[in-house]
Coordinates of C-alpha atoms in Angstrom, one line a residue:
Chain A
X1 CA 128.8 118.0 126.6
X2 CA 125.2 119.1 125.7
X3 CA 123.7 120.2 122.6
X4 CA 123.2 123.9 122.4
X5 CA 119.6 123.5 121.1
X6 CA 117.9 121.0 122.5
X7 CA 120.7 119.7 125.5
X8 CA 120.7 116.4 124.6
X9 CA 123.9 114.8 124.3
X10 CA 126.5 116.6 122.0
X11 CA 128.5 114.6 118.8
X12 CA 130.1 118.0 117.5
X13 CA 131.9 120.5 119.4
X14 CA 132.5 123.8 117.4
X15 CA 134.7 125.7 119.4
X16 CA 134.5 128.4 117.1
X17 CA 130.8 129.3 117.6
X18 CA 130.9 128.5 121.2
X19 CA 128.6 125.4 120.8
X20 CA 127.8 121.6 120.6
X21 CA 125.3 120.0 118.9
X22 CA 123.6 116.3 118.4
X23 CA 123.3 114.9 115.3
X24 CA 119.9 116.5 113.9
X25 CA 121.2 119.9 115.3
X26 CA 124.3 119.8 113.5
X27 CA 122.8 118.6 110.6
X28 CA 120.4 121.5 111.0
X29 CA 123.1 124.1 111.3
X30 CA 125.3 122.9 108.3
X31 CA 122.5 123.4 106.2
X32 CA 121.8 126.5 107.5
X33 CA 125.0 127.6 106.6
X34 CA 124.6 126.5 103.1
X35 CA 121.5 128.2 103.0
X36 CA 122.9 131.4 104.1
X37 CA 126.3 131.1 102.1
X38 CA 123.8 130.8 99.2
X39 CA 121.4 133.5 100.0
X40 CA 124.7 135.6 100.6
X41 CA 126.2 135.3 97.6
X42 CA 123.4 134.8 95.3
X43 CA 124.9 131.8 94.5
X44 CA 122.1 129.8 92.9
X45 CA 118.6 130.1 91.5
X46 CA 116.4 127.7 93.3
X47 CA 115.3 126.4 89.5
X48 CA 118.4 126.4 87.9
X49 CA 120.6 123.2 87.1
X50 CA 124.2 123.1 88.8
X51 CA 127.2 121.4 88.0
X52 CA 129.1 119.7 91.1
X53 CA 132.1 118.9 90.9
X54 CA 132.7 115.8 92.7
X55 CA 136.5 114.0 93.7
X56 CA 134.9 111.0 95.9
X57 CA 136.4 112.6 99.0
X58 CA 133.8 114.5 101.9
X59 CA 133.6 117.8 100.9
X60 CA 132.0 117.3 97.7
X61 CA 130.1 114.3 97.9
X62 CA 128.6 116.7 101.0
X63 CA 127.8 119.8 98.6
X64 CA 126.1 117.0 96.2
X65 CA 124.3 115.6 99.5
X66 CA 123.3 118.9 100.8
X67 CA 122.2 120.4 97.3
X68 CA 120.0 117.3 96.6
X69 CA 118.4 117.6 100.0
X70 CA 117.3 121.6 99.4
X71 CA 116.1 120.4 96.2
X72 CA 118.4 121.6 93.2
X73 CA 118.7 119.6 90.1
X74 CA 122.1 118.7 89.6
X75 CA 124.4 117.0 87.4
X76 CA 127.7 115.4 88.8
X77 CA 131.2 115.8 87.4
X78 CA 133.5 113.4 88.4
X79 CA 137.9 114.2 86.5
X80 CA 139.4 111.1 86.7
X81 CA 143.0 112.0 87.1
X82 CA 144.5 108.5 86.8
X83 CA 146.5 108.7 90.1
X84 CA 146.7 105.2 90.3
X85 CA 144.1 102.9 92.9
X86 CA 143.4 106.6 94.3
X87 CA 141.2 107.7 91.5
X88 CA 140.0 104.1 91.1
X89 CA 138.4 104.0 94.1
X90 CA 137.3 107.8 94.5
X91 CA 135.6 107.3 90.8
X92 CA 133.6 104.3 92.4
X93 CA 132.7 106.4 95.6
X94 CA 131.1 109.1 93.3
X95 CA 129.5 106.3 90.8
X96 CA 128.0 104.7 94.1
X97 CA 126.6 107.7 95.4
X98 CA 124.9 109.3 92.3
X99 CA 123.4 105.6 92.0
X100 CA 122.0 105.3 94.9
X101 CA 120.1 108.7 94.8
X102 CA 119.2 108.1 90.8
X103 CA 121.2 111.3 89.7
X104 CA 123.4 111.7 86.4
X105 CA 126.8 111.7 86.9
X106 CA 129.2 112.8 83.8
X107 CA 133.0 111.4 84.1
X108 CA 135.7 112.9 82.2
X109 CA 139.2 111.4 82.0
X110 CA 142.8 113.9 82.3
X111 CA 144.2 111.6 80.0
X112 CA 142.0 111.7 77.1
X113 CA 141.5 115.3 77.7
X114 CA 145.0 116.5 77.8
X115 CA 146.9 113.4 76.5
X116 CA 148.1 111.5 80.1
X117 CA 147.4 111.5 83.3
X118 CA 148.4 113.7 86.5
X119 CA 151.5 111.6 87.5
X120 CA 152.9 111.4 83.9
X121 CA 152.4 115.1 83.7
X122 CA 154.1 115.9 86.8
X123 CA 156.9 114.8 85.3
X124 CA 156.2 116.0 81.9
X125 CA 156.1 120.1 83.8
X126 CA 158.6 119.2 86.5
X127 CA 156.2 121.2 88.3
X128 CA 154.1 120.3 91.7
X129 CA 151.7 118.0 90.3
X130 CA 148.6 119.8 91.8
X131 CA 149.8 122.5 89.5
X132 CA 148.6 120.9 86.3
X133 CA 146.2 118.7 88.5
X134 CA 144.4 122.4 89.3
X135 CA 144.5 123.8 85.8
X136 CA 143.1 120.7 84.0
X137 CA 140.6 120.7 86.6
X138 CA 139.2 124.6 86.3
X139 CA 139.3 123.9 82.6
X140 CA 137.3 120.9 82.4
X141 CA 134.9 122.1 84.7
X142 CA 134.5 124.9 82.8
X143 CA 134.0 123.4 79.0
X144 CA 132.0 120.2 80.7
X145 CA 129.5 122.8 81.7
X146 CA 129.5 125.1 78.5
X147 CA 129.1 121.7 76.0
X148 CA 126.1 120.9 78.5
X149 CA 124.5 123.8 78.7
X150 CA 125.0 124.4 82.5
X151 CA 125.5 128.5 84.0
X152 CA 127.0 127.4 87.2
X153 CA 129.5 124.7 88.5
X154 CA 129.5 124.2 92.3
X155 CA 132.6 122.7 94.6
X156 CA 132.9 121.7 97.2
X157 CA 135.6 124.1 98.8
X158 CA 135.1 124.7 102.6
X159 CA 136.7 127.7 104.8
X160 CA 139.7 126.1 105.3
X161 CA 140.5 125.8 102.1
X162 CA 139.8 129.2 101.1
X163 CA 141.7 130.3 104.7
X164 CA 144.8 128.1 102.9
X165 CA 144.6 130.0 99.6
X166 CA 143.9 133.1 101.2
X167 CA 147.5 132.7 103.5
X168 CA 149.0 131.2 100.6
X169 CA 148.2 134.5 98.4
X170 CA 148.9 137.2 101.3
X171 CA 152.5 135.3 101.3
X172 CA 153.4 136.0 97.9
X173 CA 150.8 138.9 97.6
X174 CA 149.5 137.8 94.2
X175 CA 147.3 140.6 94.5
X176 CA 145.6 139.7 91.2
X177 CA 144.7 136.2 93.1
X178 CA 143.0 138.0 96.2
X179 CA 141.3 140.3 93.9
X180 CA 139.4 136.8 92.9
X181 CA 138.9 135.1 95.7
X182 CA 135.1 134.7 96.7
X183 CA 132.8 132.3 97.6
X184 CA 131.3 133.0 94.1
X185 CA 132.6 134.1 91.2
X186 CA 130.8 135.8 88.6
X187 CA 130.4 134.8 84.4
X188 CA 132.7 137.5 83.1
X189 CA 132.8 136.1 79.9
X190 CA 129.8 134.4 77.3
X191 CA 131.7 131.2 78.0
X192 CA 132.6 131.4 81.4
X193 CA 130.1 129.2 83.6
X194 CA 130.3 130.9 87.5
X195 CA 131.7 129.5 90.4
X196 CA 130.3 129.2 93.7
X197 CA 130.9 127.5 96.7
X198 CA 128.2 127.1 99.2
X199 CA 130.5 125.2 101.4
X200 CA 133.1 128.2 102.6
X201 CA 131.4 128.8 105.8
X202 CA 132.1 125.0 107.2
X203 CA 135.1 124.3 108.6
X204 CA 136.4 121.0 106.8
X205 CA 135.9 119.0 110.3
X206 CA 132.4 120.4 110.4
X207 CA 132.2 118.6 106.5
X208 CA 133.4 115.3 107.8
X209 CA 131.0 115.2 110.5
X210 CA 128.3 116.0 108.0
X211 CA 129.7 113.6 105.6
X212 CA 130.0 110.7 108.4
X213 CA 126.4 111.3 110.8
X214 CA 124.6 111.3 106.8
X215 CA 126.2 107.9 105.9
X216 CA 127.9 109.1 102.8
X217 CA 130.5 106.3 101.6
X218 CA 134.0 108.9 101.2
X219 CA 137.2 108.3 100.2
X220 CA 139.2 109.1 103.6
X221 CA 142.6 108.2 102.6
X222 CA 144.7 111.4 101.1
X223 CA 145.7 111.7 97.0
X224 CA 148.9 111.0 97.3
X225 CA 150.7 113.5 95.8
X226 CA 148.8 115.6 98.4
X227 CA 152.0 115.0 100.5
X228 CA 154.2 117.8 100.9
X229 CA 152.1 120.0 99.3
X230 CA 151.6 123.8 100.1
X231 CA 148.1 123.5 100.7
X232 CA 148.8 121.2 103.7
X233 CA 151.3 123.1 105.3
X234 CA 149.3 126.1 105.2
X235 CA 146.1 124.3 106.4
X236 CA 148.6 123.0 109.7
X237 CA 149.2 126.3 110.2
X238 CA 146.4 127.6 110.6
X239 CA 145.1 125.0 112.9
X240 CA 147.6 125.8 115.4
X241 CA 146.2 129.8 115.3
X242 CA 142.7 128.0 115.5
X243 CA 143.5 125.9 118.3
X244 CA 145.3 128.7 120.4
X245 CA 142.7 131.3 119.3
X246 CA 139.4 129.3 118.3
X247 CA 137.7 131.5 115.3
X248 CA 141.3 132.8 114.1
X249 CA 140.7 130.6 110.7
X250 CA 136.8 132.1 110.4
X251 CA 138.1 135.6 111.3
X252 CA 140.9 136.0 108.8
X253 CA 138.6 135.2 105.7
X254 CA 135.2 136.6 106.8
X255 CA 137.3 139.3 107.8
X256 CA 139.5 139.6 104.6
X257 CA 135.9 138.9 102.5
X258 CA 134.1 141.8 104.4
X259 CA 136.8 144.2 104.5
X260 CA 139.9 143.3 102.7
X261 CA 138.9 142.2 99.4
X262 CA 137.4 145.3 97.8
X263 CA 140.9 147.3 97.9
X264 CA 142.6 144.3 95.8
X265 CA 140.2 144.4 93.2
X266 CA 141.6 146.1 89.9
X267 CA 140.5 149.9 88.8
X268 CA 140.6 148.2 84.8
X269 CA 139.4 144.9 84.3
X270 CA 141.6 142.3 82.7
X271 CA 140.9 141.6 79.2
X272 CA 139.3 138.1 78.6
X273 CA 140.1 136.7 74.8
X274 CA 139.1 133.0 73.7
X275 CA 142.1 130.7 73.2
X276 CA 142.9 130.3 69.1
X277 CA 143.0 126.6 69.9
X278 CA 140.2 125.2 71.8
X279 CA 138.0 128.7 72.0
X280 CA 138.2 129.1 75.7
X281 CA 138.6 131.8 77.6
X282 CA 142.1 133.3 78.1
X283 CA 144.0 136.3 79.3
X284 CA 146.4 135.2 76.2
X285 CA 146.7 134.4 72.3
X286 CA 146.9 130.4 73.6
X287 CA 145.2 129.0 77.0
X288 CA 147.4 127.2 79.7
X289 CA 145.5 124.1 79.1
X290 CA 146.4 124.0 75.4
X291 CA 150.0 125.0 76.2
X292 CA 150.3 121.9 79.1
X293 CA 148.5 119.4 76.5
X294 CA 151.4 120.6 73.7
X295 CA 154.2 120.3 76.7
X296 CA 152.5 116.9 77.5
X297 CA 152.6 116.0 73.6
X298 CA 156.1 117.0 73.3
X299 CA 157.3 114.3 75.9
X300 CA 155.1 111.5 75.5
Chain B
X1 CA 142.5 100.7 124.4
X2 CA 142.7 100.7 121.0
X3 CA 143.1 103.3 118.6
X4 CA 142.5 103.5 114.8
X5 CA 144.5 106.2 112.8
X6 CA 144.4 107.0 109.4
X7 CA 146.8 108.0 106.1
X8 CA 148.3 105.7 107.0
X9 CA 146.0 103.1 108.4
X10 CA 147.6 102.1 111.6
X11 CA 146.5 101.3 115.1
X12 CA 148.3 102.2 118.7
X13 CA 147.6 101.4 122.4
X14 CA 146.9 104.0 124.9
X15 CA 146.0 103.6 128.6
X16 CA 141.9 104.3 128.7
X17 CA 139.9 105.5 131.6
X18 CA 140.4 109.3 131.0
X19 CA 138.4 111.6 128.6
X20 CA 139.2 112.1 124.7
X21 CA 140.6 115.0 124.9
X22 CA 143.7 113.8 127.0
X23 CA 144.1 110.8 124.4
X24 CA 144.6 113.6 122.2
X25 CA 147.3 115.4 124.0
X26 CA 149.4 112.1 124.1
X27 CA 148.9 111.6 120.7
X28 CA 149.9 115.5 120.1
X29 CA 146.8 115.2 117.6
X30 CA 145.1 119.0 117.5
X31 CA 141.0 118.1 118.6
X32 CA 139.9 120.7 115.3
X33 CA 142.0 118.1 112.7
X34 CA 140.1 114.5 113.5
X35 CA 136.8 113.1 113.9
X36 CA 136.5 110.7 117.0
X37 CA 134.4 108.0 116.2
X38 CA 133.5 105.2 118.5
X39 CA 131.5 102.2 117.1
X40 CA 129.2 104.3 114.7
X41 CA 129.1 107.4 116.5
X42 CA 131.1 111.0 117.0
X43 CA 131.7 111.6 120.8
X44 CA 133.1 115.0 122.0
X45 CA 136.5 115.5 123.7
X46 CA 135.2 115.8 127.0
X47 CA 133.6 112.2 127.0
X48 CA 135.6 109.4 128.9
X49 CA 136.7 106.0 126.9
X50 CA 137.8 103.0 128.6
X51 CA 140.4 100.3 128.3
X52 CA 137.7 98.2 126.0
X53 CA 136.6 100.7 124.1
X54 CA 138.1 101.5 120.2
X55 CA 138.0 104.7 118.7
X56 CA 139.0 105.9 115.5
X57 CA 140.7 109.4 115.0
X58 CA 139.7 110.1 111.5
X59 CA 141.8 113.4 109.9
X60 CA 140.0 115.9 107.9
X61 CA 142.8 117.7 106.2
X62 CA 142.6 117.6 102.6
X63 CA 144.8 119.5 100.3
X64 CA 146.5 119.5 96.7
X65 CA 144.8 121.3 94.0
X66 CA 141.4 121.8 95.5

């Protein structure tokens, strides 16, 4: 198979866009893509410092690679979730890689922050651990970036996570969770920091391959309460429409982002308080996070 | 020839002398969920491997609270 560009010989095949690249062509279309996912969006200033959130695994040790290279100052934010050897060895994966390229790296740990870690409150919530994984994880991001001053935090979600979530809301149709999904979410509050993420127009293979052909040392075994989960299923799901009908995955979220979206989105906007506890931002008197740290404090 | 699979790590033998993507098929691995890395390099699914070669099928699924 030949490259697209410059027909030498292919490393990527991207069935999707009809194409195959070498290595310095793919590398030149995935940043490209972040380019244009940023320009887009209006995701970032080009002098403004960003917050990436970083879990030792490709997609966000990519972002941080990809951002460095364009030129943005950045700060790293690595949760340790204390899932066992997991987050032992996806901290050291993100502690190598800021390192190596001389960038500051701040680590937080779930079980100072909320009391124990993810597999103690799995059981604590009887819930899906990524449940109180997710929420600890929007929240810290969130107050991390506020306490350092930082407008924005990037992740490193990719368009087949977002084509998951998206499947995963039309489902259920939580209408109030497809009224939010975008690849960037605004500040609607003073201490809100915004969201973006300049990865959703690569497909997670087309992150690996970036993460591999630019050397970056990631974590490629799963969490392992990943198993079973929704996300997964979803994601397999998906694949199969992608392999029958390459483009099915980029179709149904460009196609939802471009058309869909707009006629989810609320006529009255939902009031934002701050939390009586911690002063965060909340839709109620107390925040989730403060409610799962009491829950947590209850059992423990 | 030899192949290297991840989550878990495991490796299986498979007759060589035929292209990647028919490894694939006997594998009933879907080409858009794995990275096919030989030695230090991706190859596509249309190139051939032979009996001596090795090649790792590396997923790219991740999931959980992303």
């Amino acid at each position: 198979m030949k490259c697209r560009k410059c027909g030498g010989t292919a490393v990527l095949e991207l069935r999707r866009h009809n194409a195959a690249f070498c290595a310095p062509d793919f590398l030149d279309f995935f940043r490209n893509q972040v380019r244009e996912a940023i320009r887009k969006y209006r995701m970032l200033e080009k002098d403004e410092h960003v917050l990436v959130a970083v879990s030792g695994g490709k997609d966000s040790l990519a972002l941080w690679d990809v951002l460095l290279d364009e030129g943005y100052s950045t700060t790293g934010l690595y949760l340790d979730l204390g899932i066992f050897d997991y987050s032992i060895e996806s901290r050291a994966k993100c502690e190598t890689f800021a390192a190596a390229r001389g960038v500051p790296l701040i680590v937080r740990s779930v079980a100072e922050e909320v009391g124990a870690p993810v597999p103690v409150i799995k059981n604590v919530t009887r819930r899906p651990p990524c449940s109180g994984c997710g929420l600890s994880k929007r929240y810290l991001m969130n107050r991390v970036a506020l306490d350092h001053g930082i407008g924005v935090v990037a992740t490193g979600h990719n368009l087949d996570d977002e084509a998951a979530t998206l499947f995963g809301s039309i489902t259920h149709w939580q209408t109030d969770a497809l009224a939010r999904q975008l690849p960037a979410l605004p500040a609607s509050h003073a201490k809100l920091a915004r969201r973006v993420k300049p990865l959703y127009r690569l497909s997670e293979r087309e992150t690996a391959a970036y993460a591999f052909l630019r050397k970056i040392d990631y974590i490629v075994e799963e969490c392992p309460f990943a198993k079973g989960a929704t996300s997964i299923a979803h994601k397999e799901i998906l694949s199969r429409m992608e392999d029958a009908s390459p483009g099915a995955k980029h179709n149904f979220l460009f196609g939802f982002l471009e058309k869909g979206r707009a006629a989810f989105e609320r006529a009255e906007a939902v009031e934002l308080r701050e939390c009586v506890r911690c002063g965060q931002v909340t839709t109620g008197t107390v925040c989730a996070f403060c409610k799962l740290a009491d829950q947590v404090k209850r059992a423990t | 020839m030899k192949v290297i699979l991840r989550n878990p790590r495991r490796e299986v033998e498979v007759a060589g002398g035929r292209r990647v993507k028919d490894v694939l098929r006997e594998l009933d691995i879907l080409p858009e969920t794995v990275l096919v890395i030989r030695g230090d390099e991706l190859i596509t699914a249309d190139q051939v491997v032979r009996d001596a070669d090795t090649i790792e099928l590396r997923p790219v699924m991740s999931g959980g609270a992303r």
